[in-house]
């Protein structure tokens, strides 16, 4: 349970950092960020693998860069499902997905030690 909570908190902080840095990302509060982190975890766990398998040819042709597009789509899908979390535009979602991946991986590695 503590591993799950650490992962959710690191993702929440990463979403808040992305909202601070990227103009098209909006998080209205801590609870919206928390629920967005939980929903993003479920979306990445259940829907992202399906998208990844279906887009293997694009991923191979782009040498894996299409995975960034899939991450942006998952972030946009999360914004549809969570009130208080909004993504306006694909470019904002793309930049935010890079920031969220980077910040959450750093924070999660700090929580593991």
PDB file of N, CA and C in Angstrom:
ATOM      1  N   UNK A   1       0.823  -1.200   0.000  1.00  0.00           N
ATOM      2  CA  UNK A   1       0.000   0.000   0.000  1.00  0.00           C
ATOM      3  C   UNK A   1       0.861   1.255   0.000  1.00  0.00           C
ATOM      4  N   UNK A   2       1.972   1.238   0.731  1.00  0.00           N
ATOM      5  CA  UNK A   2       2.822   2.417   0.779  1.00  0.00           C
ATOM      6  C   UNK A   2       3.512   2.653  -0.564  1.00  0.00           C
ATOM      7  N   UNK A   3       3.801   1.570  -1.306  1.00  0.00           N
ATOM      8  CA  UNK A   3       4.391   1.715  -2.642  1.00  0.00           C
ATOM      9  C   UNK A   3       3.403   2.423  -3.573  1.00  0.00           C
ATOM     10  N   UNK A   4       2.139   2.025  -3.510  1.00  0.00           N
ATOM     11  CA  UNK A   4       1.101   2.653  -4.325  1.00  0.00           C
ATOM     12  C   UNK A   4       0.946   4.123  -3.962  1.00  0.00           C
ATOM     13  N   UNK A   5       0.917   4.420  -2.674  1.00  0.00           N
ATOM     14  CA  UNK A   5       0.758   5.802  -2.225  1.00  0.00           C
ATOM     15  C   UNK A   5       1.956   6.660  -2.637  1.00  0.00           C
ATOM     16  N   UNK A   6       3.154   6.107  -2.551  1.00  0.00           N
ATOM     17  CA  UNK A   6       4.344   6.841  -2.975  1.00  0.00           C
ATOM     18  C   UNK A   6       4.300   7.132  -4.473  1.00  0.00           C
ATOM     19  N   UNK A   7       3.833   6.173  -5.249  1.00  0.00           N
ATOM     20  CA  UNK A   7       3.722   6.357  -6.696  1.00  0.00           C
ATOM     21  C   UNK A   7       2.669   7.426  -7.025  1.00  0.00           C
ATOM     22  N   UNK A   8       1.542   7.394  -6.313  1.00  0.00           N
ATOM     23  CA  UNK A   8       0.484   8.383  -6.558  1.00  0.00           C
ATOM     24  C   UNK A   8       0.956   9.781  -6.165  1.00  0.00           C
ATOM     25  N   UNK A   9       1.628   9.895  -5.042  1.00  0.00           N
ATOM     26  CA  UNK A   9       2.103  11.211  -4.596  1.00  0.00           C
ATOM     27  C   UNK A   9       3.159  11.761  -5.550  1.00  0.00           C
ATOM     28  N   UNK A  10       4.066  10.902  -6.015  1.00  0.00           N
ATOM     29  CA  UNK A  10       5.076  11.386  -6.967  1.00  0.00           C
ATOM     30  C   UNK A  10       4.429  11.807  -8.286  1.00  0.00           C
ATOM     31  N   UNK A  11       3.416  11.090  -8.732  1.00  0.00           N
ATOM     32  CA  UNK A  11       2.708  11.479  -9.952  1.00  0.00           C
ATOM     33  C   UNK A  11       1.921  12.764  -9.735  1.00  0.00           C
ATOM     34  N   UNK A  12       1.325  12.923  -8.557  1.00  0.00           N
ATOM     35  CA  UNK A  12       0.574  14.140  -8.249  1.00  0.00           C
ATOM     36  C   UNK A  12       1.505  15.354  -8.268  1.00  0.00           C
ATOM     37  N   UNK A  13       2.652  15.236  -7.646  1.00  0.00           N
ATOM     38  CA  UNK A  13       3.601  16.349  -7.634  1.00  0.00           C
ATOM     39  C   UNK A  13       4.072  16.650  -9.061  1.00  0.00           C
ATOM     40  N   UNK A  14       4.293  15.603  -9.850  1.00  0.00           N
ATOM     41  CA  UNK A  14       4.705  15.801 -11.238  1.00  0.00           C
ATOM     42  C   UNK A  14       3.621  16.513 -12.041  1.00  0.00           C
ATOM     43  N   UNK A  15       2.359  16.165 -11.809  1.00  0.00           N
ATOM     44  CA  UNK A  15       1.260  16.856 -12.489  1.00  0.00           C
ATOM     45  C   UNK A  15       1.182  18.324 -12.063  1.00  0.00           C
ATOM     46  N   UNK A  16       1.408  18.589 -10.791  1.00  0.00           N
ATOM     47  CA  UNK A  16       1.385  19.978 -10.317  1.00  0.00           C
ATOM     48  C   UNK A  16       2.549  20.777 -10.906  1.00  0.00           C
ATOM     49  N   UNK A  17       3.715  20.156 -11.037  1.00  0.00           N
ATOM     50  CA  UNK A  17       4.857  20.824 -11.671  1.00  0.00           C
ATOM     51  C   UNK A  17       4.544  21.107 -13.138  1.00  0.00           C
ATOM     52  N   UNK A  18       3.950  20.135 -13.820  1.00  0.00           N
ATOM     53  CA  UNK A  18       3.587  20.334 -15.227  1.00  0.00           C
ATOM     54  C   UNK A  18       2.554  21.448 -15.365  1.00  0.00           C
ATOM     55  N   UNK A  19       1.609  21.499 -14.442  1.00  0.00           N
ATOM     56  CA  UNK A  19       0.601  22.566 -14.482  1.00  0.00           C
ATOM     57  C   UNK A  19       1.236  23.935 -14.250  1.00  0.00           C
ATOM     58  N   UNK A  20       2.285  23.973 -13.444  1.00  0.00           N
ATOM     59  CA  UNK A  20       2.980  25.226 -13.181  1.00  0.00           C
ATOM     60  C   UNK A  20       3.803  25.673 -14.390  1.00  0.00           C
ATOM     61  N   UNK A  21       4.414  24.704 -15.085  1.00  0.00           N
ATOM     62  CA  UNK A  21       5.324  25.039 -16.173  1.00  0.00           C
ATOM     63  C   UNK A  21       4.654  25.172 -17.541  1.00  0.00           C
ATOM     64  N   UNK A  22       3.598  24.420 -17.786  1.00  0.00           N
ATOM     65  CA  UNK A  22       2.963  24.406 -19.105  1.00  0.00           C
ATOM     66  C   UNK A  22       1.666  25.214 -19.047  1.00  0.00           C
ATOM     67  N   UNK A  23       1.538  26.235 -19.886  1.00  0.00           N
ATOM     68  CA  UNK A  23       0.343  27.089 -19.823  1.00  0.00           C
ATOM     69  C   UNK A  23      -0.971  26.375 -20.112  1.00  0.00           C
ATOM     70  N   UNK A  24      -0.998  25.317 -20.881  1.00  0.00           N
ATOM     71  CA  UNK A  24      -2.246  24.665 -21.246  1.00  0.00           C
ATOM     72  C   UNK A  24      -2.731  23.614 -20.271  1.00  0.00           C
ATOM     73  N   UNK A  25      -2.043  23.416 -19.157  1.00  0.00           N
ATOM     74  CA  UNK A  25      -2.417  22.415 -18.166  1.00  0.00           C
ATOM     75  C   UNK A  25      -2.940  23.136 -16.932  1.00  0.00           C
ATOM     76  N   UNK A  26      -4.100  22.700 -16.430  1.00  0.00           N
ATOM     77  CA  UNK A  26      -4.704  23.325 -15.262  1.00  0.00           C
ATOM     78  C   UNK A  26      -5.075  22.268 -14.238  1.00  0.00           C
ATOM     79  N   UNK A  27      -4.630  22.483 -13.012  1.00  0.00           N
ATOM     80  CA  UNK A  27      -5.031  21.652 -11.875  1.00  0.00           C
ATOM     81  C   UNK A  27      -5.593  22.612 -10.837  1.00  0.00           C
ATOM     82  N   UNK A  28      -6.872  22.433 -10.483  1.00  0.00           N
ATOM     83  CA  UNK A  28      -7.528  23.417  -9.619  1.00  0.00           C
ATOM     84  C   UNK A  28      -7.164  23.285  -8.152  1.00  0.00           C
ATOM     85  N   UNK A  29      -6.610  22.170  -7.734  1.00  0.00           N
ATOM     86  CA  UNK A  29      -6.249  22.011  -6.330  1.00  0.00           C
ATOM     87  C   UNK A  29      -5.529  20.708  -6.086  1.00  0.00           C
ATOM     88  N   UNK A  30      -5.173  20.509  -4.828  1.00  0.00           N
ATOM     89  CA  UNK A  30      -4.438  19.309  -4.439  1.00  0.00           C
ATOM     90  C   UNK A  30      -5.269  18.054  -4.683  1.00  0.00           C
ATOM     91  N   UNK A  31      -6.553  18.109  -4.336  1.00  0.00           N
ATOM     92  CA  UNK A  31      -7.397  16.920  -4.505  1.00  0.00           C
ATOM     93  C   UNK A  31      -7.611  16.588  -5.964  1.00  0.00           C
ATOM     94  N   UNK A  32      -7.739  17.601  -6.810  1.00  0.00           N
ATOM     95  CA  UNK A  32      -7.847  17.348  -8.249  1.00  0.00           C
ATOM     96  C   UNK A  32      -6.566  16.715  -8.770  1.00  0.00           C
ATOM     97  N   UNK A  33      -5.430  17.170  -8.262  1.00  0.00           N
ATOM     98  CA  UNK A  33      -4.154  16.564  -8.639  1.00  0.00           C
ATOM     99  C   UNK A  33      -4.034  15.134  -8.146  1.00  0.00           C
ATOM    100  N   UNK A  34      -4.538  14.877  -6.936  1.00  0.00           N
ATOM    101  CA  UNK A  34      -4.494  13.514  -6.382  1.00  0.00           C
ATOM    102  C   UNK A  34      -5.358  12.566  -7.209  1.00  0.00           C
ATOM    103  N   UNK A  35      -6.596  12.972  -7.505  1.00  0.00           N
ATOM    104  CA  UNK A  35      -7.484  12.115  -8.290  1.00  0.00           C
ATOM    105  C   UNK A  35      -6.981  11.960  -9.729  1.00  0.00           C
ATOM    106  N   UNK A  36      -6.377  13.018 -10.272  1.00  0.00           N
ATOM    107  CA  UNK A  36      -5.798  12.911 -11.615  1.00  0.00           C
ATOM    108  C   UNK A  36      -4.644  11.912 -11.614  1.00  0.00           C
ATOM    109  N   UNK A  37      -3.848  11.894 -10.556  1.00  0.00           N
ATOM    110  CA  UNK A  37      -2.737  10.942 -10.461  1.00  0.00           C
ATOM    111  C   UNK A  37      -3.253   9.511 -10.365  1.00  0.00           C
ATOM    112  N   UNK A  38      -4.306   9.303  -9.593  1.00  0.00           N
ATOM    113  CA  UNK A  38      -4.887   7.957  -9.460  1.00  0.00           C
ATOM    114  C   UNK A  38      -5.469   7.497 -10.791  1.00  0.00           C
ATOM    115  N   UNK A  39      -6.238   8.367 -11.445  1.00  0.00           N
ATOM    116  CA  UNK A  39      -6.848   8.010 -12.729  1.00  0.00           C
ATOM    117  C   UNK A  39      -5.773   7.800 -13.791  1.00  0.00           C
ATOM    118  N   UNK A  40      -4.736   8.631 -13.799  1.00  0.00           N
ATOM    119  CA  UNK A  40      -3.646   8.464 -14.752  1.00  0.00           C
ATOM    120  C   UNK A  40      -2.944   7.123 -14.550  1.00  0.00           C
ATOM    121  N   UNK A  41      -2.799   6.713 -13.302  1.00  0.00           N
ATOM    122  CA  UNK A  41      -2.219   5.402 -13.027  1.00  0.00           C
ATOM    123  C   UNK A  41      -3.058   4.276 -13.590  1.00  0.00           C
ATOM    124  N   UNK A  42      -4.374   4.351 -13.418  1.00  0.00           N
ATOM    125  CA  UNK A  42      -5.258   3.319 -13.966  1.00  0.00           C
ATOM    126  C   UNK A  42      -5.299   3.359 -15.496  1.00  0.00           C
ATOM    127  N   UNK A  43      -5.315   4.556 -16.060  1.00  0.00           N
ATOM    128  CA  UNK A  43      -5.315   4.688 -17.518  1.00  0.00           C
ATOM    129  C   UNK A  43      -4.021   4.109 -18.095  1.00  0.00           C
ATOM    130  N   UNK A  44      -2.892   4.423 -17.459  1.00  0.00           N
ATOM    131  CA  UNK A  44      -1.615   3.888 -17.928  1.00  0.00           C
ATOM    132  C   UNK A  44      -1.520   2.384 -17.719  1.00  0.00           C
ATOM    133  N   UNK A  45      -2.205   1.868 -16.728  1.00  0.00           N
ATOM    134  CA  UNK A  45      -2.153   0.439 -16.458  1.00  0.00           C
ATOM    135  C   UNK A  45      -3.052  -0.396 -17.336  1.00  0.00           C
ATOM    136  N   UNK A  46      -4.190   0.146 -17.749  1.00  0.00           N
ATOM    137  CA  UNK A  46      -5.167  -0.650 -18.485  1.00  0.00           C
ATOM    138  C   UNK A  46      -5.340  -0.251 -19.946  1.00  0.00           C
ATOM    139  N   UNK A  47      -5.337   1.040 -20.246  1.00  0.00           N
ATOM    140  CA  UNK A  47      -5.618   1.483 -21.611  1.00  0.00           C
ATOM    141  C   UNK A  47      -4.339   1.666 -22.426  1.00  0.00           C
ATOM    142  N   UNK A  48      -3.275   2.159 -21.792  1.00  0.00           N
ATOM    143  CA  UNK A  48      -2.018   2.409 -22.510  1.00  0.00           C
ATOM    144  C   UNK A  48      -1.452   1.151 -23.164  1.00  0.00           C
ATOM    145  N   UNK A  49      -1.472  -0.024 -22.508  1.00  0.00           N
ATOM    146  CA  UNK A  49      -0.949  -1.216 -23.197  1.00  0.00           C
ATOM    147  C   UNK A  49      -1.706  -1.562 -24.478  1.00  0.00           C
ATOM    148  N   UNK A  50      -3.002  -1.324 -24.492  1.00  0.00           N
ATOM    149  CA  UNK A  50      -3.793  -1.589 -25.699  1.00  0.00           C
ATOM    150  C   UNK A  50      -3.363  -0.648 -26.819  1.00  0.00           C
ATOM    151  N   UNK A  51      -3.212   0.644 -26.498  1.00  0.00           N
ATOM    152  CA  UNK A  51      -2.758   1.616 -27.492  1.00  0.00           C
ATOM    153  C   UNK A  51      -1.358   1.274 -27.986  1.00  0.00           C
ATOM    154  N   UNK A  52      -0.502   0.843 -27.081  1.00  0.00           N
ATOM    155  CA  UNK A  52       0.871   0.520 -27.452  1.00  0.00           C
ATOM    156  C   UNK A  52       0.912  -0.657 -28.423  1.00  0.00           C
ATOM    157  N   UNK A  53       0.136  -1.677 -28.156  1.00  0.00           N
ATOM    158  CA  UNK A  53       0.110  -2.839 -29.049  1.00  0.00           C
ATOM    159  C   UNK A  53      -0.476  -2.474 -30.409  1.00  0.00           C
ATOM    160  N   UNK A  54      -1.542  -1.680 -30.408  1.00  0.00           N
ATOM    161  CA  UNK A  54      -2.183  -1.312 -31.672  1.00  0.00           C
ATOM    162  C   UNK A  54      -1.312  -0.401 -32.544  1.00  0.00           C
ATOM    163  N   UNK A  55      -0.382   0.312 -31.933  1.00  0.00           N
ATOM    164  CA  UNK A  55       0.428   1.270 -32.691  1.00  0.00           C
ATOM    165  C   UNK A  55       1.881   0.822 -32.835  1.00  0.00           C
ATOM    166  N   UNK A  56       2.130  -0.474 -32.742  1.00  0.00           N
ATOM    167  CA  UNK A  56       3.506  -0.973 -32.886  1.00  0.00           C
ATOM    168  C   UNK A  56       4.148  -0.536 -34.212  1.00  0.00           C
ATOM    169  N   UNK A  57       3.446  -0.583 -35.354  1.00  0.00           N
ATOM    170  CA  UNK A  57       4.100  -0.134 -36.595  1.00  0.00           C
ATOM    171  C   UNK A  57       4.557   1.331 -36.541  1.00  0.00           C
ATOM    172  N   UNK A  58       3.721   2.220 -35.986  1.00  0.00           N
ATOM    173  CA  UNK A  58       4.110   3.625 -35.867  1.00  0.00           C
ATOM    174  C   UNK A  58       5.292   3.788 -34.916  1.00  0.00           C
ATOM    175  N   UNK A  59       5.285   3.021 -33.854  1.00  0.00           N
ATOM    176  CA  UNK A  59       6.369   3.100 -32.880  1.00  0.00           C
ATOM    177  C   UNK A  59       7.679   2.646 -33.500  1.00  0.00           C
ATOM    178  N   UNK A  60       7.637   1.597 -34.294  1.00  0.00           N
ATOM    179  CA  UNK A  60       8.854   1.119 -34.952  1.00  0.00           C
ATOM    180  C   UNK A  60       9.339   2.133 -35.985  1.00  0.00           C
ATOM    181  N   UNK A  61       8.419   2.680 -36.775  1.00  0.00           N
ATOM    182  CA  UNK A  61       8.806   3.655 -37.801  1.00  0.00           C
ATOM    183  C   UNK A  61       9.408   4.926 -37.216  1.00  0.00           C
ATOM    184  N   UNK A  62       8.951   5.311 -36.034  1.00  0.00           N
ATOM    185  CA  UNK A  62       9.447   6.546 -35.411  1.00  0.00           C
ATOM    186  C   UNK A  62      10.523   6.273 -34.367  1.00  0.00           C
ATOM    187  N   UNK A  63      11.030   5.047 -34.338  1.00  0.00           N
ATOM    188  CA  UNK A  63      12.072   4.659 -33.384  1.00  0.00           C
ATOM    189  C   UNK A  63      11.655   4.911 -31.936  1.00  0.00           C
ATOM    190  N   UNK A  64      10.399   4.681 -31.639  1.00  0.00           N
ATOM    191  CA  UNK A  64       9.891   4.791 -30.279  1.00  0.00           C
ATOM    192  C   UNK A  64       9.345   6.152 -29.895  1.00  0.00           C
ATOM    193  N   UNK A  65       9.504   7.143 -30.753  1.00  0.00           N
ATOM    194  CA  UNK A  65       9.029   8.484 -30.411  1.00  0.00           C
ATOM    195  C   UNK A  65       7.506   8.578 -30.382  1.00  0.00           C
ATOM    196  N   UNK A  66       6.831   7.650 -31.039  1.00  0.00           N
ATOM    197  CA  UNK A  66       5.362   7.669 -31.010  1.00  0.00           C
ATOM    198  C   UNK A  66       4.837   7.375 -29.608  1.00  0.00           C
ATOM    199  N   UNK A  67       5.653   6.777 -28.761  1.00  0.00           N
ATOM    200  CA  UNK A  67       5.237   6.539 -27.372  1.00  0.00           C
ATOM    201  C   UNK A  67       4.977   7.847 -26.635  1.00  0.00           C
ATOM    202  N   UNK A  68       5.656   8.921 -27.035  1.00  0.00           N
ATOM    203  CA  UNK A  68       5.371  10.240 -26.455  1.00  0.00           C
ATOM    204  C   UNK A  68       3.958  10.689 -26.817  1.00  0.00           C
ATOM    205  N   UNK A  69       3.537  10.392 -28.024  1.00  0.00           N
ATOM    206  CA  UNK A  69       2.180  10.725 -28.450  1.00  0.00           C
ATOM    207  C   UNK A  69       1.170   9.921 -27.635  1.00  0.00           C
ATOM    208  N   UNK A  70       1.463   8.650 -27.398  1.00  0.00           N
ATOM    209  CA  UNK A  70       0.569   7.814 -26.589  1.00  0.00           C
ATOM    210  C   UNK A  70       0.480   8.371 -25.173  1.00  0.00           C
ATOM    211  N   UNK A  71       1.607   8.801 -24.595  1.00  0.00           N
ATOM    212  CA  UNK A  71       1.582   9.404 -23.260  1.00  0.00           C
ATOM    213  C   UNK A  71       0.724  10.672 -23.245  1.00  0.00           C
ATOM    214  N   UNK A  72       0.821  11.470 -24.300  1.00  0.00           N
ATOM    215  CA  UNK A  72       0.004  12.692 -24.376  1.00  0.00           C
ATOM    216  C   UNK A  72      -1.477  12.351 -24.474  1.00  0.00           C
ATOM    217  N   UNK A  73      -1.814  11.309 -25.212  1.00  0.00           N
ATOM    218  CA  UNK A  73      -3.206  10.884 -25.327  1.00  0.00           C
ATOM    219  C   UNK A  73      -3.734  10.406 -23.978  1.00  0.00           C
ATOM    220  N   UNK A  74      -2.914   9.677 -23.228  1.00  0.00           N
ATOM    221  CA  UNK A  74      -3.333   9.196 -21.906  1.00  0.00           C
ATOM    222  C   UNK A  74      -3.555  10.368 -20.948  1.00  0.00           C
ATOM    223  N   UNK A  75      -2.729  11.392 -21.056  1.00  0.00           N
ATOM    224  CA  UNK A  75      -2.906  12.580 -20.215  1.00  0.00           C
ATOM    225  C   UNK A  75      -4.184  13.325 -20.608  1.00  0.00           C
ATOM    226  N   UNK A  76      -4.454  13.422 -21.893  1.00  0.00           N
ATOM    227  CA  UNK A  76      -5.694  14.075 -22.350  1.00  0.00           C
ATOM    228  C   UNK A  76      -6.919  13.267 -21.932  1.00  0.00           C
ATOM    229  N   UNK A  77      -6.836  11.951 -21.995  1.00  0.00           N
ATOM    230  CA  UNK A  77      -7.939  11.108 -21.549  1.00  0.00           C
ATOM    231  C   UNK A  77      -8.191  11.291 -20.052  1.00  0.00           C
ATOM    232  N   UNK A  78      -7.135  11.412 -19.289  1.00  0.00           N
ATOM    233  CA  UNK A  78      -7.278  11.654 -17.856  1.00  0.00           C
ATOM    234  C   UNK A  78      -7.973  12.986 -17.600  1.00  0.00           C
ATOM    235  N   UNK A  79      -7.668  13.983 -18.408  1.00  0.00           N
ATOM    236  CA  UNK A  79      -8.308  15.292 -18.210  1.00  0.00           C
ATOM    237  C   UNK A  79      -9.803  15.237 -18.516  1.00  0.00           C
ATOM    238  N   UNK A  80     -10.207  14.324 -19.395  1.00  0.00           N
ATOM    239  CA  UNK A  80     -11.634  14.164 -19.678  1.00  0.00           C
ATOM    240  C   UNK A  80     -12.339  13.508 -18.499  1.00  0.00           C
ATOM    241  N   UNK A  81     -11.658  12.608 -17.821  1.00  0.00           N
ATOM    242  CA  UNK A  81     -12.272  11.833 -16.742  1.00  0.00           C
ATOM    243  C   UNK A  81     -12.260  12.520 -15.372  1.00  0.00           C
ATOM    244  N   UNK A  82     -11.352  13.465 -15.163  1.00  0.00           N
ATOM    245  CA  UNK A  82     -11.191  14.077 -13.835  1.00  0.00           C
ATOM    246  C   UNK A  82     -11.597  15.547 -13.879  1.00  0.00           C
ATOM    247  N   UNK A  83     -12.634  15.919 -13.122  1.00  0.00           N
ATOM    248  CA  UNK A  83     -12.971  17.346 -13.033  1.00  0.00           C
ATOM    249  C   UNK A  83     -11.906  18.080 -12.211  1.00  0.00           C
ATOM    250  N   UNK A  84     -11.569  19.269 -12.641  1.00  0.00           N
ATOM    251  CA  UNK A  84     -10.539  20.036 -11.949  1.00  0.00           C
ATOM    252  C   UNK A  84      -9.165  19.852 -12.559  1.00  0.00           C
ATOM    253  N   UNK A  85      -9.048  18.976 -13.534  1.00  0.00           N
ATOM    254  CA  UNK A  85      -7.799  18.763 -14.254  1.00  0.00           C
ATOM    255  C   UNK A  85      -8.098  18.935 -15.733  1.00  0.00           C
ATOM    256  N   UNK A  86      -7.431  19.894 -16.373  1.00  0.00           N
ATOM    257  CA  UNK A  86      -7.737  20.207 -17.762  1.00  0.00           C
ATOM    258  C   UNK A  86      -6.468  20.291 -18.597  1.00  0.00           C
ATOM    259  N   UNK A  87      -6.567  19.786 -19.801  1.00  0.00           N
ATOM    260  CA  UNK A  87      -5.495  19.878 -20.787  1.00  0.00           C
ATOM    261  C   UNK A  87      -6.086  20.545 -22.015  1.00  0.00           C
ATOM    262  N   UNK A  88      -5.499  21.657 -22.429  1.00  0.00           N
ATOM    263  CA  UNK A  88      -6.016  22.362 -23.611  1.00  0.00           C
ATOM    264  C   UNK A  88      -4.985  22.281 -24.727  1.00  0.00           C
ATOM    265  N   UNK A  89      -5.205  21.365 -25.619  1.00  0.00           N
ATOM    266  CA  UNK A  89      -4.344  21.256 -26.786  1.00  0.00           C
ATOM    267  C   UNK A  89      -3.382  20.085 -26.720  1.00  0.00           C
ATOM    268  N   UNK A  90      -3.069  19.562 -27.900  1.00  0.00           N
ATOM    269  CA  UNK A  90      -2.189  18.405 -27.980  1.00  0.00           C
ATOM    270  C   UNK A  90      -0.755  18.756 -27.608  1.00  0.00           C
ATOM    271  N   UNK A  91      -0.279  19.928 -28.044  1.00  0.00           N
ATOM    272  CA  UNK A  91       1.100  20.313 -27.742  1.00  0.00           C
ATOM    273  C   UNK A  91       1.317  20.458 -26.237  1.00  0.00           C
ATOM    274  N   UNK A  92       0.331  21.019 -25.550  1.00  0.00           N
ATOM    275  CA  UNK A  92       0.422  21.120 -24.089  1.00  0.00           C
ATOM    276  C   UNK A  92       0.466  19.742 -23.453  1.00  0.00           C
ATOM    277  N   UNK A  93      -0.343  18.821 -23.953  1.00  0.00           N
ATOM    278  CA  UNK A  93      -0.347  17.453 -23.430  1.00  0.00           C
ATOM    279  C   UNK A  93       0.980  16.769 -23.694  1.00  0.00           C
ATOM    280  N   UNK A  94       1.574  17.011 -24.847  1.00  0.00           N
ATOM    281  CA  UNK A  94       2.849  16.394 -25.188  1.00  0.00           C
ATOM    282  C   UNK A  94       3.965  16.890 -24.276  1.00  0.00           C
ATOM    283  N   UNK A  95       4.060  18.191 -24.099  1.00  0.00           N
ATOM    284  CA  UNK A  95       5.089  18.755 -23.219  1.00  0.00           C
ATOM    285  C   UNK A  95       4.847  18.318 -21.777  1.00  0.00           C
ATOM    286  N   UNK A  96       3.601  18.336 -21.340  1.00  0.00           N
ATOM    287  CA  UNK A  96       3.277  17.930 -19.967  1.00  0.00           C
ATOM    288  C   UNK A  96       3.588  16.455 -19.737  1.00  0.00           C
ATOM    289  N   UNK A  97       3.357  15.612 -20.741  1.00  0.00           N
ATOM    290  CA  UNK A  97       3.649  14.187 -20.559  1.00  0.00           C
ATOM    291  C   UNK A  97       5.147  13.956 -20.391  1.00  0.00           C
ATOM    292  N   UNK A  98       5.964  14.727 -21.077  1.00  0.00           N
ATOM    293  CA  UNK A  98       7.417  14.621 -20.908  1.00  0.00           C
ATOM    294  C   UNK A  98       7.805  15.061 -19.507  1.00  0.00           C
ATOM    295  N   UNK A  99       7.242  16.177 -19.055  1.00  0.00           N
ATOM    296  CA  UNK A  99       7.558  16.684 -17.711  1.00  0.00           C
ATOM    297  C   UNK A  99       7.084  15.711 -16.641  1.00  0.00           C
ATOM    298  N   UNK A 100       5.868  15.190 -16.783  1.00  0.00           N
ATOM    299  CA  UNK A 100       5.329  14.254 -15.796  1.00  0.00           C
ATOM    300  C   UNK A 100       6.186  12.991 -15.733  1.00  0.00           C
ATOM    301  N   UNK A 101       6.589  12.476 -16.874  1.00  0.00           N
ATOM    302  CA  UNK A 101       7.429  11.278 -16.889  1.00  0.00           C
ATOM    303  C   UNK A 101       8.765  11.531 -16.194  1.00  0.00           C
ATOM    304  N   UNK A 102       9.380  12.651 -16.499  1.00  0.00           N
ATOM    305  CA  UNK A 102      10.686  12.974 -15.940  1.00  0.00           C
ATOM    306  C   UNK A 102      10.609  13.205 -14.429  1.00  0.00           C
ATOM    307  N   UNK A 103       9.693  14.065 -14.005  1.00  0.00           N
ATOM    308  CA  UNK A 103       9.598  14.419 -12.584  1.00  0.00           C
ATOM    309  C   UNK A 103       9.129  13.238 -11.746  1.00  0.00           C
ATOM    310  N   UNK A 104       8.141  12.494 -12.222  1.00  0.00           N
ATOM    311  CA  UNK A 104       7.647  11.367 -11.425  1.00  0.00           C
ATOM    312  C   UNK A 104       8.680  10.255 -11.316  1.00  0.00           C
ATOM    313  N   UNK A 105       9.488  10.044 -12.347  1.00  0.00           N
ATOM    314  CA  UNK A 105      10.527   9.016 -12.239  1.00  0.00           C
ATOM    315  C   UNK A 105      11.604   9.426 -11.237  1.00  0.00           C
ATOM    316  N   UNK A 106      11.949  10.691 -11.212  1.00  0.00           N
ATOM    317  CA  UNK A 106      12.934  11.161 -10.230  1.00  0.00           C
ATOM    318  C   UNK A 106      12.373  11.041  -8.808  1.00  0.00           C
ATOM    319  N   UNK A 107      11.144  11.503  -8.606  1.00  0.00           N
ATOM    320  CA  UNK A 107      10.546  11.436  -7.271  1.00  0.00           C
ATOM    321  C   UNK A 107      10.309   9.999  -6.826  1.00  0.00           C
ATOM    322  N   UNK A 108       9.887   9.149  -7.737  1.00  0.00           N
ATOM    323  CA  UNK A 108       9.642   7.763  -7.367  1.00  0.00           C
ATOM    324  C   UNK A 108      10.941   7.061  -6.981  1.00  0.00           C
ATOM    325  N   UNK A 109      12.019   7.375  -7.667  1.00  0.00           N
ATOM    326  CA  UNK A 109      13.304   6.770  -7.289  1.00  0.00           C
ATOM    327  C   UNK A 109      13.779   7.283  -5.935  1.00  0.00           C
ATOM    328  N   UNK A 110      13.420   8.512  -5.582  1.00  0.00           N
ATOM    329  CA  UNK A 110      13.784   9.037  -4.256  1.00  0.00           C
ATOM    330  C   UNK A 110      12.960   8.361  -3.164  1.00  0.00           C
ATOM    331  N   UNK A 111      11.682   8.027  -3.440  1.00  0.00           N
ATOM    332  CA  UNK A 111      10.837   7.365  -2.462  1.00  0.00           C
ATOM    333  C   UNK A 111      11.249   5.921  -2.226  1.00  0.00           C
ATOM    334  N   UNK A 112      11.828   5.277  -3.237  1.00  0.00           N
ATOM    335  CA  UNK A 112      12.213   3.877  -3.101  1.00  0.00           C
ATOM    336  C   UNK A 112      13.399   3.693  -2.177  1.00  0.00           C
ATOM    337  N   UNK A 113      14.284   4.664  -2.088  1.00  0.00           N
ATOM    338  CA  UNK A 113      15.483   4.502  -1.270  1.00  0.00           C
ATOM    339  C   UNK A 113      15.246   4.673   0.183  1.00  0.00           C
TER     340      UNK A 113
END
